[in-house]
Short mmCIF file of C-alpha atoms and ligand atoms in Angstrom, two decimals:
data_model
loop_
_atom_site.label_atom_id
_atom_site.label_comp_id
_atom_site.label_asym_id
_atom_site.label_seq_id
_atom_site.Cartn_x
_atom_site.Cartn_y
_atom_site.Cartn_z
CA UNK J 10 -25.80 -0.73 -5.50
CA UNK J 11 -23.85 -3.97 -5.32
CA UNK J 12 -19.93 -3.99 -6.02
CA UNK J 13 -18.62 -6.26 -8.09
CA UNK J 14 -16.43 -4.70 -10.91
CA UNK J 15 -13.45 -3.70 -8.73
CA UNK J 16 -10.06 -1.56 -10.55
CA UNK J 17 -6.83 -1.36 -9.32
CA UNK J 18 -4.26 1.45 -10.37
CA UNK J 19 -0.82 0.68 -9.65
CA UNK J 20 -0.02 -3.23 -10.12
CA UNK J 21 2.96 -2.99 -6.82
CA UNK J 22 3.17 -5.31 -4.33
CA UNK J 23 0.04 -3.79 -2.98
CA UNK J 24 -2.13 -3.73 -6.25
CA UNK J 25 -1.02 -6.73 -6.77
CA UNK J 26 -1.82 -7.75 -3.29
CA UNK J 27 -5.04 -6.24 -3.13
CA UNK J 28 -6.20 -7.87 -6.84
CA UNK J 29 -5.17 -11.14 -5.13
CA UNK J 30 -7.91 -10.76 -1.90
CA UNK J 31 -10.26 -8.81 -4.07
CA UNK J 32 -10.72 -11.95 -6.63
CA UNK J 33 -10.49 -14.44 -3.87
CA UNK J 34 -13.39 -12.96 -2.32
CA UNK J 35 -15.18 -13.15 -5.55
CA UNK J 36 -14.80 -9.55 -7.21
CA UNK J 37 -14.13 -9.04 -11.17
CA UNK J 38 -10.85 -7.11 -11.13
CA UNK J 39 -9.17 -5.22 -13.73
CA UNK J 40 -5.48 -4.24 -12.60
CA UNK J 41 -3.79 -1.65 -14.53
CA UNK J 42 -0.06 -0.21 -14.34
CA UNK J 43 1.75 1.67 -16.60
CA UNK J 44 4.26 -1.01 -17.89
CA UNK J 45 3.22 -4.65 -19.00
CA UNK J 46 6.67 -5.79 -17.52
CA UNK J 47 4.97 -4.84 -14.36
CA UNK J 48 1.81 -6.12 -14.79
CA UNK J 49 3.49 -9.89 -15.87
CA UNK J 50 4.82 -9.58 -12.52
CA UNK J 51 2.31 -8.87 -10.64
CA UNK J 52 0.25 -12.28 -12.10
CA UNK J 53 3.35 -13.93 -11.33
CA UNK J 54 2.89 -12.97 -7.47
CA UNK J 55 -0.65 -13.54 -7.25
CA UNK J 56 -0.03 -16.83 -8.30
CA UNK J 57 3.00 -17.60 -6.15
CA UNK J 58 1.42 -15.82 -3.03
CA UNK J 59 -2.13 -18.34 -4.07
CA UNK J 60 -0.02 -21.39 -4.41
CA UNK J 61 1.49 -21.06 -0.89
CA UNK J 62 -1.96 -20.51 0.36
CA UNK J 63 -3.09 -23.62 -1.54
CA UNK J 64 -0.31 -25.34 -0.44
CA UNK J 65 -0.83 -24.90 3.73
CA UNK J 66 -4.47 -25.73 2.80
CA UNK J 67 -5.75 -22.25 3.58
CA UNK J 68 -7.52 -22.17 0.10
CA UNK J 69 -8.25 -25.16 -2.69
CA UNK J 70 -6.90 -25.43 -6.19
CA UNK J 71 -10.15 -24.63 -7.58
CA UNK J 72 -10.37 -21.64 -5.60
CA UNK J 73 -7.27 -20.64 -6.78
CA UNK J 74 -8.05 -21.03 -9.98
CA UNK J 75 -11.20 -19.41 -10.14
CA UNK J 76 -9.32 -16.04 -8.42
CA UNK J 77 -6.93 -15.76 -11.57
CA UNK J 78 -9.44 -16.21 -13.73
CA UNK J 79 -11.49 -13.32 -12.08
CA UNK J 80 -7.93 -10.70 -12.67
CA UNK J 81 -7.37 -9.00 -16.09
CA UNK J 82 -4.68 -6.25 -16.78
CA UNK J 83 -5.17 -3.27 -19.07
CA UNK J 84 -2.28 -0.69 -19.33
CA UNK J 85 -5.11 1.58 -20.70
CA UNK J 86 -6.77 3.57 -17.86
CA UNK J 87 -9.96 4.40 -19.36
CA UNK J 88 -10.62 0.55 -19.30
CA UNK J 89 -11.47 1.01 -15.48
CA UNK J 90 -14.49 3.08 -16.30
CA UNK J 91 -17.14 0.52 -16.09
CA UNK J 92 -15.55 -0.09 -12.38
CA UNK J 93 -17.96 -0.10 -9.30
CA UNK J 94 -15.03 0.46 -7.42
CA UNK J 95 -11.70 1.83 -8.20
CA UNK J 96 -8.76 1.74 -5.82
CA UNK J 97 -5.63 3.53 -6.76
CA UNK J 98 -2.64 2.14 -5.64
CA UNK J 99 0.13 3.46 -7.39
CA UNK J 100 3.61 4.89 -6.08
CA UNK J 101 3.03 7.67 -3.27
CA UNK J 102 3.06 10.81 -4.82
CA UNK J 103 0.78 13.45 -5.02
CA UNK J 104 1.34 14.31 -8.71
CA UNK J 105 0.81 10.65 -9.85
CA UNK J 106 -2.20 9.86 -7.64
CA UNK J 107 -4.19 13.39 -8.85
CA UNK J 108 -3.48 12.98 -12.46
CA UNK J 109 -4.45 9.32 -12.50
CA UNK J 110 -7.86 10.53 -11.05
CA UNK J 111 -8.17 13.16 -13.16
CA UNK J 112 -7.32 10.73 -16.65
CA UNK J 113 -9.94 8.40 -15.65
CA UNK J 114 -12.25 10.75 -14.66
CA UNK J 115 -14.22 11.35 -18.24
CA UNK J 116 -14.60 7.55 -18.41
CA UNK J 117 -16.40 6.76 -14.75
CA UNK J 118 -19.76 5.50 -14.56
CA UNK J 119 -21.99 8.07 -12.62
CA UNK J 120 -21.68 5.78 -9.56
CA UNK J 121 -18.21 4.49 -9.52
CA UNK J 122 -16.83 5.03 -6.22
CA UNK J 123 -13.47 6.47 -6.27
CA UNK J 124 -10.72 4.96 -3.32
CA UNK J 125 -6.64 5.47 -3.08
CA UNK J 126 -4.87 2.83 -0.76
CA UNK J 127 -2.57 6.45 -0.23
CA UNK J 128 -0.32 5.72 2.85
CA UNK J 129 -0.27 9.25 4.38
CA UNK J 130 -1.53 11.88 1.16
CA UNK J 131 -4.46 14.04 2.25
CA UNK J 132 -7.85 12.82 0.94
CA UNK J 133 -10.02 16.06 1.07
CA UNK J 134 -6.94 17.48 -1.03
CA UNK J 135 -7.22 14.26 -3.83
CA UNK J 136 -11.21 13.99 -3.55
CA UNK J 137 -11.53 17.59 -4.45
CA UNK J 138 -9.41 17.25 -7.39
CA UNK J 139 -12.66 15.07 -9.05
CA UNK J 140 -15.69 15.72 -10.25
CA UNK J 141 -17.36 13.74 -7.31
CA UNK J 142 -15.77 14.32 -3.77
CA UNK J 143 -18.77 12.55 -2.03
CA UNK J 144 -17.53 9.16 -3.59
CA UNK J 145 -14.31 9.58 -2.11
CA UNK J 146 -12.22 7.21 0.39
CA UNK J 147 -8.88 6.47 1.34
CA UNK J 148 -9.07 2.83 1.80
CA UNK J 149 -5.36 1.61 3.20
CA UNK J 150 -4.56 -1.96 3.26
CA UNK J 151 -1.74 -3.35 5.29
CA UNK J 152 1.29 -4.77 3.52
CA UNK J 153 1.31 -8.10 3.16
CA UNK J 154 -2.51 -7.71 1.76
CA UNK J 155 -3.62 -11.07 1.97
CA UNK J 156 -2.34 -11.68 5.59
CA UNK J 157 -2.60 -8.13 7.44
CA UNK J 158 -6.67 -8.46 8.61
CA UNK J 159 -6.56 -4.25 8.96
CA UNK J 160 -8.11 -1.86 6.72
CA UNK J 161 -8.04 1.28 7.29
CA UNK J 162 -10.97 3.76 6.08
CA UNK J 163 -10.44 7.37 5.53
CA UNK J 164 -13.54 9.72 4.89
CA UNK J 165 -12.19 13.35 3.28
CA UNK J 166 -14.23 16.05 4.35
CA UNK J 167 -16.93 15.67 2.08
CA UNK J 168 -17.23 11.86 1.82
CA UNK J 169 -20.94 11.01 2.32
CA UNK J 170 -22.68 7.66 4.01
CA UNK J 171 -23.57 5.90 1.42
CA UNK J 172 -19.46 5.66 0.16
CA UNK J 173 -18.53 4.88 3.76
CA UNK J 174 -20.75 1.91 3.94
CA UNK J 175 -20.44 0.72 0.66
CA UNK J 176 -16.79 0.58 1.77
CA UNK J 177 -17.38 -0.68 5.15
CA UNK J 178 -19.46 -3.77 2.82
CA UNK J 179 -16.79 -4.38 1.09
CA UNK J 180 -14.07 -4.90 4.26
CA UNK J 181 -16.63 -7.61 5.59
CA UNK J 182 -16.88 -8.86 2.73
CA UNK J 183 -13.13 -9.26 1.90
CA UNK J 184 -12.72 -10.83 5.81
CA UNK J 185 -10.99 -8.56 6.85
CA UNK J 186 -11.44 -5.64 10.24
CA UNK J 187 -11.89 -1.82 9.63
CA UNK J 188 -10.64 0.89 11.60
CA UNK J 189 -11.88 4.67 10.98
CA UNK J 190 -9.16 7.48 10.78
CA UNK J 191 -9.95 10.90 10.14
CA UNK J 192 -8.20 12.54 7.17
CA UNK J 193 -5.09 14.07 8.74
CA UNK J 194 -1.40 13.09 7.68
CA UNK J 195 -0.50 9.79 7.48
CA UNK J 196 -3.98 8.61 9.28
CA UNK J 197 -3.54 6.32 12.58
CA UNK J 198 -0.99 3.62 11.56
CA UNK J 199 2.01 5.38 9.52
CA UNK J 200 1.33 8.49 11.65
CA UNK J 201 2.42 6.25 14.68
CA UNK J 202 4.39 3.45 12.96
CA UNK J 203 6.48 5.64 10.28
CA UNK J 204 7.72 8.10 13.59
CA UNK J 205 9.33 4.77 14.76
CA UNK J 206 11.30 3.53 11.84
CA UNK J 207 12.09 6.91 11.11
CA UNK J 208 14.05 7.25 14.72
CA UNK J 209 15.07 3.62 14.48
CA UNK J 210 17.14 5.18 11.41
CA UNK J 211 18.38 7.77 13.35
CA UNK J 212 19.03 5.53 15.45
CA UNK J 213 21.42 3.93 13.16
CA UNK J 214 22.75 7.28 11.74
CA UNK J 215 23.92 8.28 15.06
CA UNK J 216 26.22 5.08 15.84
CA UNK J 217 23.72 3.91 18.76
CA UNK J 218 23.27 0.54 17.06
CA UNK J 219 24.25 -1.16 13.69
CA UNK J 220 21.31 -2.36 11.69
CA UNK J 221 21.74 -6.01 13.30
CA UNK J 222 21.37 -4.72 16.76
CA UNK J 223 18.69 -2.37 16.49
CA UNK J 224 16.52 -4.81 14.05
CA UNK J 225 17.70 -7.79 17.06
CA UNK J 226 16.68 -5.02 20.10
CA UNK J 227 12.66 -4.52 18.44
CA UNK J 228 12.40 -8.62 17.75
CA UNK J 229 13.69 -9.74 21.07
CA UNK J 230 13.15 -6.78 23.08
CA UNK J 231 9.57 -5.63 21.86
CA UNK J 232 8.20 -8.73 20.19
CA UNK J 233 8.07 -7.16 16.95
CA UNK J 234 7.58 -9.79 14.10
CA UNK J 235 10.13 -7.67 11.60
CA UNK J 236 12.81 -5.06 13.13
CA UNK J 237 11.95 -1.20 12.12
CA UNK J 238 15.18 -1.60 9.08
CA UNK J 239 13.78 -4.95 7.64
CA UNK J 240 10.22 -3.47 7.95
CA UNK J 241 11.54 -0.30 6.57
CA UNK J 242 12.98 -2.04 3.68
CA UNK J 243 10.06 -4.09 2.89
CA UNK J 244 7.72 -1.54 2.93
CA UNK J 245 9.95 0.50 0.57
CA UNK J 246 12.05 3.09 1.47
CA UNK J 247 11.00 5.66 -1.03
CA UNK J 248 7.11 4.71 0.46
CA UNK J 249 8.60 5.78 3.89
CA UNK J 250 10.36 9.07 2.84
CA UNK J 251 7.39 9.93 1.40
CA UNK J 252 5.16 9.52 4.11
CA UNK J 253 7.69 11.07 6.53
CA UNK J 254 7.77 14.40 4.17
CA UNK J 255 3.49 14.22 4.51
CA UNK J 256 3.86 13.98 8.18
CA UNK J 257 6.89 17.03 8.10
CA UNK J 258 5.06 19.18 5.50
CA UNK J 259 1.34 18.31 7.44
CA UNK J 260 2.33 18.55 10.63
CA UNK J 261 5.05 21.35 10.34
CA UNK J 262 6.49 19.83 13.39
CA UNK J 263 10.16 19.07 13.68
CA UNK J 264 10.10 15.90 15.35
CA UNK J 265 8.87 14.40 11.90
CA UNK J 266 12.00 15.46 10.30
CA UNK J 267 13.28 12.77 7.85
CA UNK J 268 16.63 11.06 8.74
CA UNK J 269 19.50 11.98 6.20
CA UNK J 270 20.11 8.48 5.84
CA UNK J 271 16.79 7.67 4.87
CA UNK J 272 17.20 10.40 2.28
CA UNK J 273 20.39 9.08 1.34
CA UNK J 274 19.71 5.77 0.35
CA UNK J 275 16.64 6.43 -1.67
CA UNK J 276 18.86 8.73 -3.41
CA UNK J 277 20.99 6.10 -4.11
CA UNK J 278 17.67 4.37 -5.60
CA UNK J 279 18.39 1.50 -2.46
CA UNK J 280 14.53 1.42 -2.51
CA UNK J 281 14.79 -2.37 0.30
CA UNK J 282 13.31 -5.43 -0.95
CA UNK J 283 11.93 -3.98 -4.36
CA UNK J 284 15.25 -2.93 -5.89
CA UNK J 285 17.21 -5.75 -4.30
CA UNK J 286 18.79 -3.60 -1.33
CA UNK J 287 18.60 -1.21 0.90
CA UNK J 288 19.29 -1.39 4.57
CA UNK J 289 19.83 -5.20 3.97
CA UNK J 290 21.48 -6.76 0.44
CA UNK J 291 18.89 -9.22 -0.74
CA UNK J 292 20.99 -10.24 -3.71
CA UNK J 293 22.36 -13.52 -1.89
CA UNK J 294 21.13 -16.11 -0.29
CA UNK J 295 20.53 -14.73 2.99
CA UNK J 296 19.94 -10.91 4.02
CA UNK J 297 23.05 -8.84 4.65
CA UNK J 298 22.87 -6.09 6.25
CA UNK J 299 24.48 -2.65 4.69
CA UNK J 300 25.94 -0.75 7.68
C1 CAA X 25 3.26 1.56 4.91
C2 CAA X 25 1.80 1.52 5.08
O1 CAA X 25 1.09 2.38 4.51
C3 CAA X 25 1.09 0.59 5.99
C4 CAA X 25 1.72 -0.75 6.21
O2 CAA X 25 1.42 -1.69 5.53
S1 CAA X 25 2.84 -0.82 7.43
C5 CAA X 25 3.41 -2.49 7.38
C6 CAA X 25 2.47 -3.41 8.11
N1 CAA X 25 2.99 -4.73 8.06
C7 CAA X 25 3.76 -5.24 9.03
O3 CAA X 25 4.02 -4.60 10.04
C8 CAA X 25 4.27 -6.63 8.78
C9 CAA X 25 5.17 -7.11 9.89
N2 CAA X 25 5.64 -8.45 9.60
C10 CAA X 25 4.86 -9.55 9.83
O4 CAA X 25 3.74 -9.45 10.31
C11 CAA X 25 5.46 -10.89 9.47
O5 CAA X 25 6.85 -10.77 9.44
C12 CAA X 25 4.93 -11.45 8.10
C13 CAA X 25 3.45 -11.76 8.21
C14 CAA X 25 5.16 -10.50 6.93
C15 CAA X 25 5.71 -12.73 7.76
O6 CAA X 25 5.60 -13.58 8.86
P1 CAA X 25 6.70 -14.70 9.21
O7 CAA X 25 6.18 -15.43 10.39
O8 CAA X 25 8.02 -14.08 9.24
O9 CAA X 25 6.77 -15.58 7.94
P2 CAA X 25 5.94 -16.82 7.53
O10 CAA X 25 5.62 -17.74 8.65
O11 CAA X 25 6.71 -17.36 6.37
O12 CAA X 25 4.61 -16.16 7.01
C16 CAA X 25 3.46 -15.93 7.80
C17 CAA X 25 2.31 -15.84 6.83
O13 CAA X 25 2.49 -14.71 5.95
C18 CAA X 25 2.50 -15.13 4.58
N3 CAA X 25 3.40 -14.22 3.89
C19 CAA X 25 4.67 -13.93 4.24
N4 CAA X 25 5.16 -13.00 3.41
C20 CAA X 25 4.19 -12.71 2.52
C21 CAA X 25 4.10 -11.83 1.42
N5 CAA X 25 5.10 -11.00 1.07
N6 CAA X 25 2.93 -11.79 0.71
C22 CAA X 25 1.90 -12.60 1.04
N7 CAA X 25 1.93 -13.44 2.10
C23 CAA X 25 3.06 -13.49 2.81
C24 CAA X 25 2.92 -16.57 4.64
O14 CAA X 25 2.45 -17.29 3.54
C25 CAA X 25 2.25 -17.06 5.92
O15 CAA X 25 0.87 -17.33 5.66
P3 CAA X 25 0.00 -18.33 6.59
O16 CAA X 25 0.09 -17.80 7.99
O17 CAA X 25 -1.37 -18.18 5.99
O18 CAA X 25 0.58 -19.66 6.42
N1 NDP X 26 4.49 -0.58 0.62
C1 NDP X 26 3.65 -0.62 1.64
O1 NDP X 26 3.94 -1.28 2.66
C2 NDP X 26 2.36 0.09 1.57
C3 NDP X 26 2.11 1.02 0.57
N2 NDP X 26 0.90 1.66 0.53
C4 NDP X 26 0.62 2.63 -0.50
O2 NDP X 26 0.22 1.91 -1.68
C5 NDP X 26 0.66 2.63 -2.85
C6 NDP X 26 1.53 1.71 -3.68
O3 NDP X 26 2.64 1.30 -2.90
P1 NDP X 26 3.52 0.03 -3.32
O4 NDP X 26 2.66 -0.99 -3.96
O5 NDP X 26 4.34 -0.31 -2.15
O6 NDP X 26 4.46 0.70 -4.42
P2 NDP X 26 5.25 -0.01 -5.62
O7 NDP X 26 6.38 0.89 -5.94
O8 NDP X 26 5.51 -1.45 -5.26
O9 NDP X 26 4.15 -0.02 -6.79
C7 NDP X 26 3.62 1.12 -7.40
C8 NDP X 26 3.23 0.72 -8.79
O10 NDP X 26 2.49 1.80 -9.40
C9 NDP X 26 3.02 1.95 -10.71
N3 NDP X 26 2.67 3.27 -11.22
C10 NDP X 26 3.37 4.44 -11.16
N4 NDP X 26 2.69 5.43 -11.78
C11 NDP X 26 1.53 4.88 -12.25
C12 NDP X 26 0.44 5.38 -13.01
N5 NDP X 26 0.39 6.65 -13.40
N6 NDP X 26 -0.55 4.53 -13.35
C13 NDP X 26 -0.52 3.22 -12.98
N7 NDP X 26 0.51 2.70 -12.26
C14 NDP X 26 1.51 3.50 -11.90
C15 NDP X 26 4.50 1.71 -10.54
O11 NDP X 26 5.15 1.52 -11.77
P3 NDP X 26 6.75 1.94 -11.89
O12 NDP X 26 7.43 1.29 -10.72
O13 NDP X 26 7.13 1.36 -13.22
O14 NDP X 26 6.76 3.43 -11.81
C16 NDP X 26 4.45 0.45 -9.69
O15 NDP X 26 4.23 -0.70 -10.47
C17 NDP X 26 1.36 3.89 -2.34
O16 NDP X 26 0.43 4.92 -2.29
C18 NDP X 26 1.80 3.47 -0.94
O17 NDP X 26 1.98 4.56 -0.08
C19 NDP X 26 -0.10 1.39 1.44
C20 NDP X 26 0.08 0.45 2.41
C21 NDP X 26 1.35 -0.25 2.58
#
């Protein structure tokens, strides 16, 4: 069976990111969120993030063109039935992900493959709230989509071959490299990558650095292309308290224990980049930090 209707829940920056490689490999994508405020923004970014890319002559005008004219929006869910292949990627909670599956669920096609780009939620646990656990993935882009070249692929315990390698098809297909992670918290790269930022905050919470220092200390001192605070805050903070409460509640292991001050500031709804600040203040024209 060949892939080519492809539906995206959740139009974030990583539906939106992941409608933007999808129809620039040549996929017919219907992107759905639950607000239309959201979804004009999410065109908006496609067309900014293509634009650059046009404009450092990575892609051509017509190529650009043809991609937004491949991307529809629907705020009704049932409109992603007569998907191939549907890829949630809505906000990172276990509630919303399982009752998004479970709306759309009357509406599939027998052989719609069902994927969430779920950062750390267990798969088995969302697969075998459907009627069809076999065509079940977690399939976890990087953030920035159209730059990071990882996916990630996630079988849940009952996933079966044919799903993996239609999958597998579609990374190649999309240019990108896959890496397989078995379905345990927060897979390979948040399970080893969210443990960092997380003690980078603590790090910060403890008076060991101020976010300057610490962010400076990764860059210069470990060659990281963002510090662990800008990367937190561009990632989203809520995204990484939720994925460090996966790891704490999977794991039931201490050392995964969320830093108050991560807790804090979401509370505060200082989400990072989204929302305009967090461990920075975006709302000038340079980043300042907040501590
Ligand atoms: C939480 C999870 O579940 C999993 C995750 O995703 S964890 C997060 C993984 N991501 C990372 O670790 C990103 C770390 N940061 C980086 O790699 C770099 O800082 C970066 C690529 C984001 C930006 O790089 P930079 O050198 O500072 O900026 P810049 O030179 O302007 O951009 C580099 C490229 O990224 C593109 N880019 C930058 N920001 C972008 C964005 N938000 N969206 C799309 N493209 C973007 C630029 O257009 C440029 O493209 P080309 O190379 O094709 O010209
Ligand atoms: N941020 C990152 O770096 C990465 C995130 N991920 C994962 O991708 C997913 C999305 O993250 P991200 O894009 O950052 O999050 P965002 O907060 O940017 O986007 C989530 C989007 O989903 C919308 N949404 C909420 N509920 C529903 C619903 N029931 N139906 C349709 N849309 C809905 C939200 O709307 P509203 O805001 O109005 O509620 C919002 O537009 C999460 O599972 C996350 O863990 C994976 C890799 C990297």
């Amino acid at each position: 069976m060949e892939i080519q209707k492809v539906g995206v829940v959740g139009a974030g920056q990583m539906g939106s990111g992941i409608a933007h490689v999808f129809s620039l490999a040549g996929y017919d994508v219907l992107l759905n969120d639950v607000s239309a405020d959201n979804l004009d923004k999410a065109q908006a970014l496609i067309s900014a993030n293509l634009d650059r890319q046009v404009s450092r002559d990575k892609i051509t005008e017509s190529q650009k063109n043809d991609a937004l004219g491949r991307i529809t929006t629907t705020l009704k869910l049932p409109d992603l039935g007569q998907s191939d292949l549907v890829i949630e990627a809505a906000t990172e909670r276990e509630t919303i992900k399982t009752a998004i599956f479970e709306d759309l669920q009357p509406h599939l096609l027998p052989h719609t493959i069902l994927t969430s780009n779920t950062s750390s939620i267990s798969i088995t646990r969302l697969a075998s709230r459907t009627d069809r656990p076999e065509k079940f993935m977690g399939f976890h882009f990087m953030n920035p989509v159209p730059i990071m070249q990882l996916v990630e692929l996630i079988r849940g315990i009952a996933t079966d071959a044919q799903t993996f390698d239609a999958c597998l098809k579609v990374v190649e297909k999309l240019g990108k490299t896959s890496a397989t992670a078995e379905d345990f918290p927060a897979f390979i790269v948040n399970r080893i990558l969210m443990p960092m930022i997380n003690e980078a905050i603590y790090t910060l919470y403890e008076g060991v650095g101020s976010v300057k220092s610490i962010d400076t200390s990764m860059k210069l001192g470990a060659n990281h292309p963002m510090g662990p605070l800008e990367l937190a805050d561009f990632i989203g903070l809520d995204t990484c308290l939720a994925i460090m409460n996966v790891l704490h509640d999977g794991l039931a292991d201490t050392k995964y224990r969320p830093c108050p001050l991560l807790t804090k500031y979401v509370e505060a709804g200082w989400l990072g980049r989204k929302t305009d600040r967090g461990f920075y203040d975006y709302r000038g024209d340079v980043p300042v930090p907040t501590r």
